[in-house]
Coordinates of C-alpha atoms and ligand atoms in Angstrom, one line a residue:
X28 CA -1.1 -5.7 18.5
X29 CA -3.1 -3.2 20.2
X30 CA -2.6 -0.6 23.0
X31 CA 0.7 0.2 23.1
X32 CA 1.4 3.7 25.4
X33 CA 2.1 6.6 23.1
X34 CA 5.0 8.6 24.2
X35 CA 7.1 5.8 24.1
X36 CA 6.0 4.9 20.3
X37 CA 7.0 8.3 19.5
X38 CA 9.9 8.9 21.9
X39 CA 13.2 9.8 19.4
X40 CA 15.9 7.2 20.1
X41 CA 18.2 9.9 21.3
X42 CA 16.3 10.3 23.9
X43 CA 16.0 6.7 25.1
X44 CA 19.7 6.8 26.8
X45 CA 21.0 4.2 28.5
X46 CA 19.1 3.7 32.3
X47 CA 20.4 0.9 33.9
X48 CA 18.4 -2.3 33.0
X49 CA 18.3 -4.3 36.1
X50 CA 17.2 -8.6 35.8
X51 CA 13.7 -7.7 36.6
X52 CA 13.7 -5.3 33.5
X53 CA 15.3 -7.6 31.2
X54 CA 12.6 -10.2 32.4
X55 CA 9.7 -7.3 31.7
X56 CA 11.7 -7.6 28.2
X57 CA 11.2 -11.0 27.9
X58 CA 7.5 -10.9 28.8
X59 CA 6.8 -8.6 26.1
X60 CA 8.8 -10.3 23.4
X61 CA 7.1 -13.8 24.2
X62 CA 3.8 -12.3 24.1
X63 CA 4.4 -11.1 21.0
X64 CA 6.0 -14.3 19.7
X65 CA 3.0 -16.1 20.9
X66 CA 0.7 -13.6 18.9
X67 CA 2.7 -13.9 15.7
X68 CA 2.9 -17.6 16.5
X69 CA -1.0 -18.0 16.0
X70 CA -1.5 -15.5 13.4
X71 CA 1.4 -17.6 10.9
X72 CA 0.6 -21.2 12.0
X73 CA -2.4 -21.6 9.8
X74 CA -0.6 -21.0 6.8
X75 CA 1.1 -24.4 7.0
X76 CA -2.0 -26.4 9.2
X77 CA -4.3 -25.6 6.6
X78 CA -2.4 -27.9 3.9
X79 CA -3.1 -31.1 6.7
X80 CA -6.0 -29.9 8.4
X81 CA -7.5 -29.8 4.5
X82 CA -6.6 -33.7 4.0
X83 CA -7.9 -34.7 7.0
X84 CA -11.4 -33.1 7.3
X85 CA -11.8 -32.6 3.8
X86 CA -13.7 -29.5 4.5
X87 CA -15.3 -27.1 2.1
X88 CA -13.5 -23.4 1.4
X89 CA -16.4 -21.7 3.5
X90 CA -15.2 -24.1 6.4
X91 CA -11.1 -23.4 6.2
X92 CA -12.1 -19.4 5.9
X93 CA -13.6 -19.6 9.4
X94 CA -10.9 -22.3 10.5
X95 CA -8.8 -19.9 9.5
X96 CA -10.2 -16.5 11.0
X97 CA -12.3 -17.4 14.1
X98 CA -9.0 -16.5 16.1
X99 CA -9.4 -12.9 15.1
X100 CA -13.1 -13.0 16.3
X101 CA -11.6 -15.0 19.5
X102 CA -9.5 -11.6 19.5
X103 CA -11.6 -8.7 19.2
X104 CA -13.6 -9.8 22.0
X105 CA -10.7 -10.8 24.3
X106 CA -9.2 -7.0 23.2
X107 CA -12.6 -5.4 24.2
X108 CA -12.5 -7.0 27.8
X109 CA -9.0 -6.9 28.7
X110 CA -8.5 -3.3 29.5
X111 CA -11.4 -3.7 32.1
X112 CA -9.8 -7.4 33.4
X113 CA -6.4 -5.7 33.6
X114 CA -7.6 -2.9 35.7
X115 CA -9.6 -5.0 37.8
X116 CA -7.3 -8.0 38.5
X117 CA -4.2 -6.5 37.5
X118 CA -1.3 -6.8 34.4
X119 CA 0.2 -9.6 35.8
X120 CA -3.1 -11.9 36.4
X121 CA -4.4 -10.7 33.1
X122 CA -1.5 -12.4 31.3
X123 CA -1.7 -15.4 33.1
X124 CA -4.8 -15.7 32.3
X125 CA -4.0 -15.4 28.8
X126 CA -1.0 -17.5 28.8
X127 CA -3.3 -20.7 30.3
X128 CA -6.2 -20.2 27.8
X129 CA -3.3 -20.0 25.5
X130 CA -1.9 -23.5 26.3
X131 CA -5.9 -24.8 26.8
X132 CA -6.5 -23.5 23.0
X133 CA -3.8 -25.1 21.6
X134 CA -4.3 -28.5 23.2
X135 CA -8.1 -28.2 22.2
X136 CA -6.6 -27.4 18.4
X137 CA -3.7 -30.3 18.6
X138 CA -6.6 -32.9 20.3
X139 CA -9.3 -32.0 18.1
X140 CA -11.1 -34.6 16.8
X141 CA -13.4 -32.8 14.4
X142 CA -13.4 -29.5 12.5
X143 CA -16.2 -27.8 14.9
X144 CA -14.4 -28.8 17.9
X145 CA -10.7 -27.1 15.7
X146 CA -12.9 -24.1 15.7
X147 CA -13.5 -23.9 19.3
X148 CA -9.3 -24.1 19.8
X149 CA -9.1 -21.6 18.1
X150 CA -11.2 -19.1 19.4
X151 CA -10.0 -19.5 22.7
X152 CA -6.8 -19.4 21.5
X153 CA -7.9 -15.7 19.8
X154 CA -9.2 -15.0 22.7
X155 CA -6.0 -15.3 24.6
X156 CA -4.7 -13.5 21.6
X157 CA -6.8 -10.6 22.3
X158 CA -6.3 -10.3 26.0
X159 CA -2.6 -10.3 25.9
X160 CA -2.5 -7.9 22.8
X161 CA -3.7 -5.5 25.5
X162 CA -2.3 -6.6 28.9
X163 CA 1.3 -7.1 27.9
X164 CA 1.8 -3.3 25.9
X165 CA 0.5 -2.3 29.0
X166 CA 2.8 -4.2 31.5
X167 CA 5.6 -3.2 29.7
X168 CA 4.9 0.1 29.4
X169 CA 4.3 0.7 33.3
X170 CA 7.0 -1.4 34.1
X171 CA 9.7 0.4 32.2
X172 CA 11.2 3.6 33.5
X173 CA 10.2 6.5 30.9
X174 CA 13.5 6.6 28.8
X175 CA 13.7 2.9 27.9
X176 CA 9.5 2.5 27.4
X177 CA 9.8 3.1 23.6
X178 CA 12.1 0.2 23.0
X179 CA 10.0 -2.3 25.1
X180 CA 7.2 -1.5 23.0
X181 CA 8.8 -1.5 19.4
X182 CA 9.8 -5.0 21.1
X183 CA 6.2 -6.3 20.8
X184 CA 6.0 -5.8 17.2
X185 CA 9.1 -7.2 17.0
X186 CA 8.0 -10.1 18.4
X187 CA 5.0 -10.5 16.5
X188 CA 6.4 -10.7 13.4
X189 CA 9.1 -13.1 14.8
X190 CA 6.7 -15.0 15.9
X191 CA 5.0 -15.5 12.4
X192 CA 8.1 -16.2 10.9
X193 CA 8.5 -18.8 13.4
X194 CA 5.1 -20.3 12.6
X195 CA 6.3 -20.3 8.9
X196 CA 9.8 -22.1 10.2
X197 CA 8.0 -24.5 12.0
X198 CA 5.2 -25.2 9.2
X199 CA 8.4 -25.6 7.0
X200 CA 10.4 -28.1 9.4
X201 CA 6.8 -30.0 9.8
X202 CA 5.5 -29.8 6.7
X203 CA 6.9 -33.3 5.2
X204 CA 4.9 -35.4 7.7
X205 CA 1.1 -33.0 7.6
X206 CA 1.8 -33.0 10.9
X207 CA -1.3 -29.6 11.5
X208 CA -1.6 -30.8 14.8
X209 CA 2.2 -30.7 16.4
X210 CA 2.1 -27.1 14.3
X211 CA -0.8 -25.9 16.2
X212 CA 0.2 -28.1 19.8
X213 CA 3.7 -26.3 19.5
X214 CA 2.0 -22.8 20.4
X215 CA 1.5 -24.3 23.7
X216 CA 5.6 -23.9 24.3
X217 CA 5.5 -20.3 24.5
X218 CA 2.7 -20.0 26.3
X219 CA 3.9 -22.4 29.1
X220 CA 7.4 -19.7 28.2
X221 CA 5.3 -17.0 29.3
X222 CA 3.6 -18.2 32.5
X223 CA 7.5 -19.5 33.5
X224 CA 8.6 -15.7 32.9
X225 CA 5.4 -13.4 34.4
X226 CA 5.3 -16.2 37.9
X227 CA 8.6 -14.7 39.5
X228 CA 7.3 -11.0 38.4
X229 CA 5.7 -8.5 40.0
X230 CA 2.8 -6.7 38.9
X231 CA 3.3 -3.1 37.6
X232 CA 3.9 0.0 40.5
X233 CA 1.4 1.6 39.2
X234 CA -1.3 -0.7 39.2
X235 CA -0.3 -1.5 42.8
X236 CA -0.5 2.2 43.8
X237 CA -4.0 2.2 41.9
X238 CA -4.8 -0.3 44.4
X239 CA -4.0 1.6 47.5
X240 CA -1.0 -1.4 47.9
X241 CA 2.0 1.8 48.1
X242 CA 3.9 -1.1 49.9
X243 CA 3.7 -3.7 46.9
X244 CA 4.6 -0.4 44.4
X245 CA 7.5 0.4 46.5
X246 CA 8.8 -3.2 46.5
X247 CA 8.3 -3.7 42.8
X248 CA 9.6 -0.1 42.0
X249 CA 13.0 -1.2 43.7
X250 CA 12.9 -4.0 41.6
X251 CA 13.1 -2.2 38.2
X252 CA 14.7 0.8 39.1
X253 CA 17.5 -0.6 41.6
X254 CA 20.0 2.6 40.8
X255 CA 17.1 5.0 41.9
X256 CA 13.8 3.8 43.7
X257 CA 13.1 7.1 45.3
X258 CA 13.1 8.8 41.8
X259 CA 11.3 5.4 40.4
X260 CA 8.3 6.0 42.7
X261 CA 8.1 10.0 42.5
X262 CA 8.2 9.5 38.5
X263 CA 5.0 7.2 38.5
X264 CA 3.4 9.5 41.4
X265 CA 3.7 12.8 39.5
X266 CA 2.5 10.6 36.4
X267 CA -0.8 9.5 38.3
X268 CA -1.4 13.4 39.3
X269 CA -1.3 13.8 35.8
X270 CA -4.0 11.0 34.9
X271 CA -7.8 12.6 34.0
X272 CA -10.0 10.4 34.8
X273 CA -11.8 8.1 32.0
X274 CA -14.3 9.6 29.6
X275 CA -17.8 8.1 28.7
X276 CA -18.2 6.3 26.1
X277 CA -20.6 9.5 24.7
X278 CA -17.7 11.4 25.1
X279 CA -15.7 9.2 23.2
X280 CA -18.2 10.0 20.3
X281 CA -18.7 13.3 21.1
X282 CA -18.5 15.5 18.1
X283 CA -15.3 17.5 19.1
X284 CA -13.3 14.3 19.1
X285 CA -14.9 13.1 15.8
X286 CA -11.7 13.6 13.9
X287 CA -8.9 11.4 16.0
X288 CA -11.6 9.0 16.6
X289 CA -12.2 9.0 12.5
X290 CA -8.7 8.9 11.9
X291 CA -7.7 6.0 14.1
X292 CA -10.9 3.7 13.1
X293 CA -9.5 4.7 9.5
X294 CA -6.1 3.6 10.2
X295 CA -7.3 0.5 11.6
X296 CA -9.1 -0.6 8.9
X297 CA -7.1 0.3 6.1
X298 CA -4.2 -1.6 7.6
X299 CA -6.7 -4.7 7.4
X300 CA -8.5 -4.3 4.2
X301 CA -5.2 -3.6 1.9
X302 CA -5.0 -7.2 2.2
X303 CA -2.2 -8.4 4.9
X304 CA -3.5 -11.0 6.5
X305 CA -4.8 -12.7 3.4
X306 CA -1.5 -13.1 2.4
X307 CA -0.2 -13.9 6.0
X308 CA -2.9 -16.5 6.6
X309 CA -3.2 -17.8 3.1
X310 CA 0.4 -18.0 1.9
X311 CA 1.3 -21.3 1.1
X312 CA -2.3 -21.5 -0.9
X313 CA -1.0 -18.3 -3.4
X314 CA 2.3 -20.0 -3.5
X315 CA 0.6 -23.1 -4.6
X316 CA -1.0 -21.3 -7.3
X317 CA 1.9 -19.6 -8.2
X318 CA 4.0 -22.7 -9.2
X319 CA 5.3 -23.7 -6.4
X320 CA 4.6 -27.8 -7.2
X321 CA 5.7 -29.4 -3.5
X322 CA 4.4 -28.2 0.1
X323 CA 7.9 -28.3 1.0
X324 CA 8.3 -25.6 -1.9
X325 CA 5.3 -23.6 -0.8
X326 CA 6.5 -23.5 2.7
X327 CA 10.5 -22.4 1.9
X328 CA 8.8 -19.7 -0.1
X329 CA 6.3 -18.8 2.6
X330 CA 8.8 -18.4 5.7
X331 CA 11.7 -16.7 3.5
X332 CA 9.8 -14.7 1.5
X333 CA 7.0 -13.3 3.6
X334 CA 8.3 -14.3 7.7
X335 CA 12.1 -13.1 7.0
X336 CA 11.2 -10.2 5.0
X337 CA 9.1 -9.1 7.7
X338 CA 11.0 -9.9 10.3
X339 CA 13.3 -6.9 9.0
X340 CA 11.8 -4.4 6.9
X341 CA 9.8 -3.7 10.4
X342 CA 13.6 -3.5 12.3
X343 CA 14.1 -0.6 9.3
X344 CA 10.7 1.1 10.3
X345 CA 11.6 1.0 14.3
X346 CA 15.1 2.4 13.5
X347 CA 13.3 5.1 11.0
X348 CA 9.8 6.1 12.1
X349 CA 11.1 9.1 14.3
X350 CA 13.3 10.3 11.9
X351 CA 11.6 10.4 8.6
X352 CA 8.0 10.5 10.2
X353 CA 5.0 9.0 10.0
X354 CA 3.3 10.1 6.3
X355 CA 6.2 9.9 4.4
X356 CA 7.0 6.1 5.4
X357 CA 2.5 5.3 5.2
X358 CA 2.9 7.2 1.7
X359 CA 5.7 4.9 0.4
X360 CA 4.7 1.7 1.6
X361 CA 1.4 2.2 0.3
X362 CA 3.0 3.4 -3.1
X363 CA 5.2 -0.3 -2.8
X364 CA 2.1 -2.3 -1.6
X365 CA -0.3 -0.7 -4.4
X366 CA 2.4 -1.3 -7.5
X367 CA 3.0 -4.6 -5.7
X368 CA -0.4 -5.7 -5.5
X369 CA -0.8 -4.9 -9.2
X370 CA 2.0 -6.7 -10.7
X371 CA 0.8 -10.2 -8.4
X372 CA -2.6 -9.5 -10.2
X373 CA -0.7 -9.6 -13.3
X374 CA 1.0 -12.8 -12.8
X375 CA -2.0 -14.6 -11.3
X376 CA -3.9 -13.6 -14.5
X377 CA -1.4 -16.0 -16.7
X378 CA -2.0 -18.7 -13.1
X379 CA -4.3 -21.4 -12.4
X380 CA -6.8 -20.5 -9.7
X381 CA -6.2 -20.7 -6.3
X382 CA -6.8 -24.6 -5.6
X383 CA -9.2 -25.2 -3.0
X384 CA -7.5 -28.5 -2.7
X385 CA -3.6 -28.4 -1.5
X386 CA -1.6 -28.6 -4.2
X387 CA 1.3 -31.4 -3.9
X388 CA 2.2 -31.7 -7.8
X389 CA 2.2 -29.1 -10.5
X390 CA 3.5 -27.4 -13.8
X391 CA 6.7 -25.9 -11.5
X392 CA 7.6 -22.4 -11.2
X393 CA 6.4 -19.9 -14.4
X394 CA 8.2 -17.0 -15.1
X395 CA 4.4 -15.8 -13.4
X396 CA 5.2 -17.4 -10.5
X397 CA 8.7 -15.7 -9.9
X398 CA 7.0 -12.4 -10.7
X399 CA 4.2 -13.3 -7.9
X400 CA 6.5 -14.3 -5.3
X401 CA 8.9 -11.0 -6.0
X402 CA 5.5 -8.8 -6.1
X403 CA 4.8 -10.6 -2.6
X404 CA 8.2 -10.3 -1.2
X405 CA 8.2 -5.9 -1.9
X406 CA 4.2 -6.2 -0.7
X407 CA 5.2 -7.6 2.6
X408 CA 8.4 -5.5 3.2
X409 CA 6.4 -1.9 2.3
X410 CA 4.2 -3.0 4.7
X411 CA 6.5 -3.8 7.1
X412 CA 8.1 -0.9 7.3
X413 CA 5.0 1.4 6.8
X414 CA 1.3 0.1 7.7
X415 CA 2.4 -2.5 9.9
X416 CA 4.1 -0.4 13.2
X417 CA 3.6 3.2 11.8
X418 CA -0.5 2.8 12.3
X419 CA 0.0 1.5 15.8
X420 CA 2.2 4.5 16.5
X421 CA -0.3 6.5 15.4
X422 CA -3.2 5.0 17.3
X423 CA -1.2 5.4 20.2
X424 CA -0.8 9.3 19.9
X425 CA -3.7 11.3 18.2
X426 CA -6.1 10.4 20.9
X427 CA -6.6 12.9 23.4
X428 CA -6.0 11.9 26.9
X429 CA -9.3 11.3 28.6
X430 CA -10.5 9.2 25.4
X431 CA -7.2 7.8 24.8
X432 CA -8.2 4.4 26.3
X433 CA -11.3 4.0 24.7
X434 CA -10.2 5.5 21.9
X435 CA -7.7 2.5 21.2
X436 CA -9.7 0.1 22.4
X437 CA -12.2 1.3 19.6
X438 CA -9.5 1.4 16.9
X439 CA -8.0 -2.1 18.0
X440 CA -11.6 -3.7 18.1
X441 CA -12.0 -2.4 14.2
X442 CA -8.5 -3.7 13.4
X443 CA -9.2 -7.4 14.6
X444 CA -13.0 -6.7 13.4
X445 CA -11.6 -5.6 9.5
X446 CA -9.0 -8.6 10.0
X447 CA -11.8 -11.6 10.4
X448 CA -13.7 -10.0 7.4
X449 CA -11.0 -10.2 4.7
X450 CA -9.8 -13.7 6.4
X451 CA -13.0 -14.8 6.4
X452 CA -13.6 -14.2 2.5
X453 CA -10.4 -13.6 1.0
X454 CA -10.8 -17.5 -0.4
X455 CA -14.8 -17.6 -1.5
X456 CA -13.3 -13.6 -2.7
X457 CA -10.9 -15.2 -5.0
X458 CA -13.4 -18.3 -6.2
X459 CA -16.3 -15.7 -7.3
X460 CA -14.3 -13.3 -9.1
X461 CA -10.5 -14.8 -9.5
X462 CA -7.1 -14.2 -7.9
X463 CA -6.4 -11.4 -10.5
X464 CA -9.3 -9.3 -10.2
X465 CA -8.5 -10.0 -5.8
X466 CA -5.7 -8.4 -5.5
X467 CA -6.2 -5.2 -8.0
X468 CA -9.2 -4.7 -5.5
X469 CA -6.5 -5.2 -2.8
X470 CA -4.5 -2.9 -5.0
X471 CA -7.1 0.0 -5.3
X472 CA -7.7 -0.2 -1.8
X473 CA -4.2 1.2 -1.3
X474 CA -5.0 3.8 -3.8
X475 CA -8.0 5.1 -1.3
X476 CA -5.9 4.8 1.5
X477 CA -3.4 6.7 0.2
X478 CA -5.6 9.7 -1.0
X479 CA -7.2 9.1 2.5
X480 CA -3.9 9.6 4.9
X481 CA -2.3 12.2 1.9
X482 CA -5.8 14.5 3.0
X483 CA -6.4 13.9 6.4
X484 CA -4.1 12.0 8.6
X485 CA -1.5 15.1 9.8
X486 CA 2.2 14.6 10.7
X487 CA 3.0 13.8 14.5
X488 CA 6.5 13.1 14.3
X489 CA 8.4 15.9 16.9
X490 CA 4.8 16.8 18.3
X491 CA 3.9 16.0 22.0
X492 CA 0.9 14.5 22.8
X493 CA -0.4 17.8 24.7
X494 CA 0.5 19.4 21.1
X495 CA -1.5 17.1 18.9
X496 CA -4.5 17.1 21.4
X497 CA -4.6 21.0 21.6
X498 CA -4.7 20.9 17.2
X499 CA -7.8 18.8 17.6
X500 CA -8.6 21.4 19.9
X501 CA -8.6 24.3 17.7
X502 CA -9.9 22.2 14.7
X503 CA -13.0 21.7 16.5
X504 CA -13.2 25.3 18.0
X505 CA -13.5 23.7 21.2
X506 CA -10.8 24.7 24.0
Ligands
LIG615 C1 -1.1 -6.2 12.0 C2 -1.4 -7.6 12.0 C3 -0.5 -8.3 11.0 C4 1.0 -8.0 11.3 C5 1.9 -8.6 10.2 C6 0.4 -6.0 12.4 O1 0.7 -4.6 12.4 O2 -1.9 -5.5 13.0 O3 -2.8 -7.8 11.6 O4 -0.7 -9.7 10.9 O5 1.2 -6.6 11.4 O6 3.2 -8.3 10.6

């Protein structure tokens, strides 16, 4: 998930009434929420491929980590580029784009004859991953009209986690046959989904108008705003008066913009290194440790307990994030995730170690076990509804204008960046010093994050973005 356009984050439901939503708008819907399936779809797979993939190469715990994570590195550079390839070739193109290397990566994955050629897959699958994290926030935030922006983009993180508890429902469905490579293949569905939905669209008015093409703007304006065209066109006009043109990259460094650009790289990583997508990637393997004796088990507890839980406790945060704000919902979900993290520490203690081998037969579920997967189940849903949208929001907003782009594109490329690292060692993490000892690390992490956001990161809830750029501002003593 990456750069998302800020008002609309922030925008209080109130004031998204209801516009008109004409075909072309519900099909900008649709867009959005496929990309973000697709995302969720390749971030949840793995969980249930590993447990085949495993049996079948018989690879080493070095070799699954980068199985498993090389989509993330895929990701950070396809994020990095695809602000530049959006603005050059346009939204719609950029998509494409994504959605065929999407379908190329998972063929390569489903085909693959060999781990090294699995680990090409799926870093062009990441990289389609990273583009679209970028192009479709920004389609859909330039195609909707002002008023209904916030819900198309609360509709992407919808769709992510949808789309991981999708992965988990189809791991599950599979799971009796170790069929990794119809898992992985499936991702391709969406994808071919996507390029089905962005063919008969248009690409946004305002790229069009950045082009000089006022003739292609004006068509696709009519398209999405049927009820009002004229007002359509003079909205996104008045909005590109407004634009300042890009900063430097020294600017984006420049001392007097140290603190948003601190703040959002702290954001970032935090929502990485309190441990999410260690247990997103690796859940089956902690509910094989747990107890949980059959795959068929591991997977049940995997899509149920971490997809559906997910799923909603992020609806809650959409519906709430204006209302209560953005610290008091990080500051409780941390709270949750940090006592959370503790109490699975505590169970894994009285566990066997995370098996390196999948696990088909064991002891059954421990009274440990039930205490693991209820820690889990309050870890996922305090993130949901706190780290997981509520530091996108906020990466969205506290960058001042003329930075704002690079600014995200900065914070995003340390999210994806922070997300390889702890996929990429939560396993050879747990073998050196234990499962326990893992997640109490995972566990003080939320400690520092909390003191971290409870001393710097400053309410934005109610402020515009003209508000929080001018306290920056005065913070820096620079007008
Ligand atoms: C994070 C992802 C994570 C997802 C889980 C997002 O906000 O950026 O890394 O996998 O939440 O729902």
């Amino acid at each position: 998930m990456a750069s998302t356009t800020s008002e609309a984050a922030g925008a209080p439901p109130e004031e998204q009434s209801s516009v008109p939503i004409s075909r072309w708008l519900w099909l900008t819907g649709a867009v959005i929420l496929v990309a973000g399936v697709l995302f969720g779809y390749d971030q949840g797979v793995i969980a249930g491929a590993l447990i085949g993939i495993e049996k079948e190469f018989n690879v080493s715990t070095q070799l699954v980590e980068v199985i498993t994570s090389w989509v993330t590195l895929g990701a950070l550079v396809g994020a990095l580029i695809a602000g530049t390839v959006a603005d050059r070739i346009g939204r719609r193109p950029a998509i494409m784009g994504a959605a065929v290397l999407f379908v190329g990566g998972a063929l390569v994955e489903a085909f693959a004859p060999n781990p090294t050629v699995l680990v090409v897959g799926r870093l062009i699958v990441g990289f389609g991953v990273g583009v679209a994290s970028v192009a479709a926030p920004l389609y859909a935030s330039e195609m909707a009209p002002t008023r209904v922006r916030g819900r198309f983009v609360s509709g992407y993180q919808f769709g992510i986690t949808f789309g991981i508890f999708l992965a988990y429902l189809v791991d599950e469905l599979l799971s009796s046959g170790d069929a990794w490579r119809a898992m992985l293949g499936v991702s391709a569905v969406p994808a071919l989904l996507l390029v089905l939905l962005i063919l008969p669209s248009s690409d946004t008015p305002r790229w069009y108008l950045s082009k000089g093409r006022t003739d292609d703007a004006e068509r696709a304006v009519e398209r999405v705003r049927p009820d009002d065209p004229a007002a359509g066109m003079a909205e996104i006009e008045a909005s590109i008066a407004e634009d300042v043109p890009q900063a430097t990259w020294a600017e984006v460094f420049a001392k007097r913009w140290r603190t948003p650009l601190l703040l959002g790289i702290g954001l970032a990583v935090f929502q990485q290194i309190t441990g999410i997508n260690a247990i997103i990637y690796y859940a089956n393997k902690i509910f094989a440790a747990a107890g949980f004796s059959t795959v068929a088990d591991q997977t049940a507890a995997t899509t149920w307990a971490i997809g559906a839980v997910n799923v909603v406790a992020t609806l809650i945060a959409v519906a709430f994030v204006d209302r209560l704000g953005r610290r008091p919902l990080l500051l409780a979900g941390l709270v949750g995730m940090g006592l959370s993290l503790t109490a699975v520490g505590f169970a894994f203690r009285s566990l066997s170690d995370i098996p390196a081998e999948p696990v088909t037969q064991s002891a059954g579920v421990t009274n440990s076990g039930v205490v693991a997967l209820v820690g889990l189940v309050i870890y996922i849903a305090s993130f949901a509804f706190s780290l997981g949208p509520v530091v996108w929001t906020l990466i969205n907003e506290i960058f001042p204008r003329d930075i704002r782009g690079r600014g995200v594109a900065v914070a995003t490329a340390f999210n994806w960046g922070s997300a390889w690292l702890v996929s990429q060692f939560f396993l050879s993490l747990t073998d050196s010093i234990g499962q326990a000892s893992t997640f109490w690390l995972f566990a003080a992490l939320c400690l520092v994050a909390f003191v971290w956001i409870w001393r710097y990161v400053p309410e934005t809830r109610g402020r515009s973005l003209e508000e929080i750029e001018a306290m920056w501002r005065q913070r820096s003593g620079v007008e």
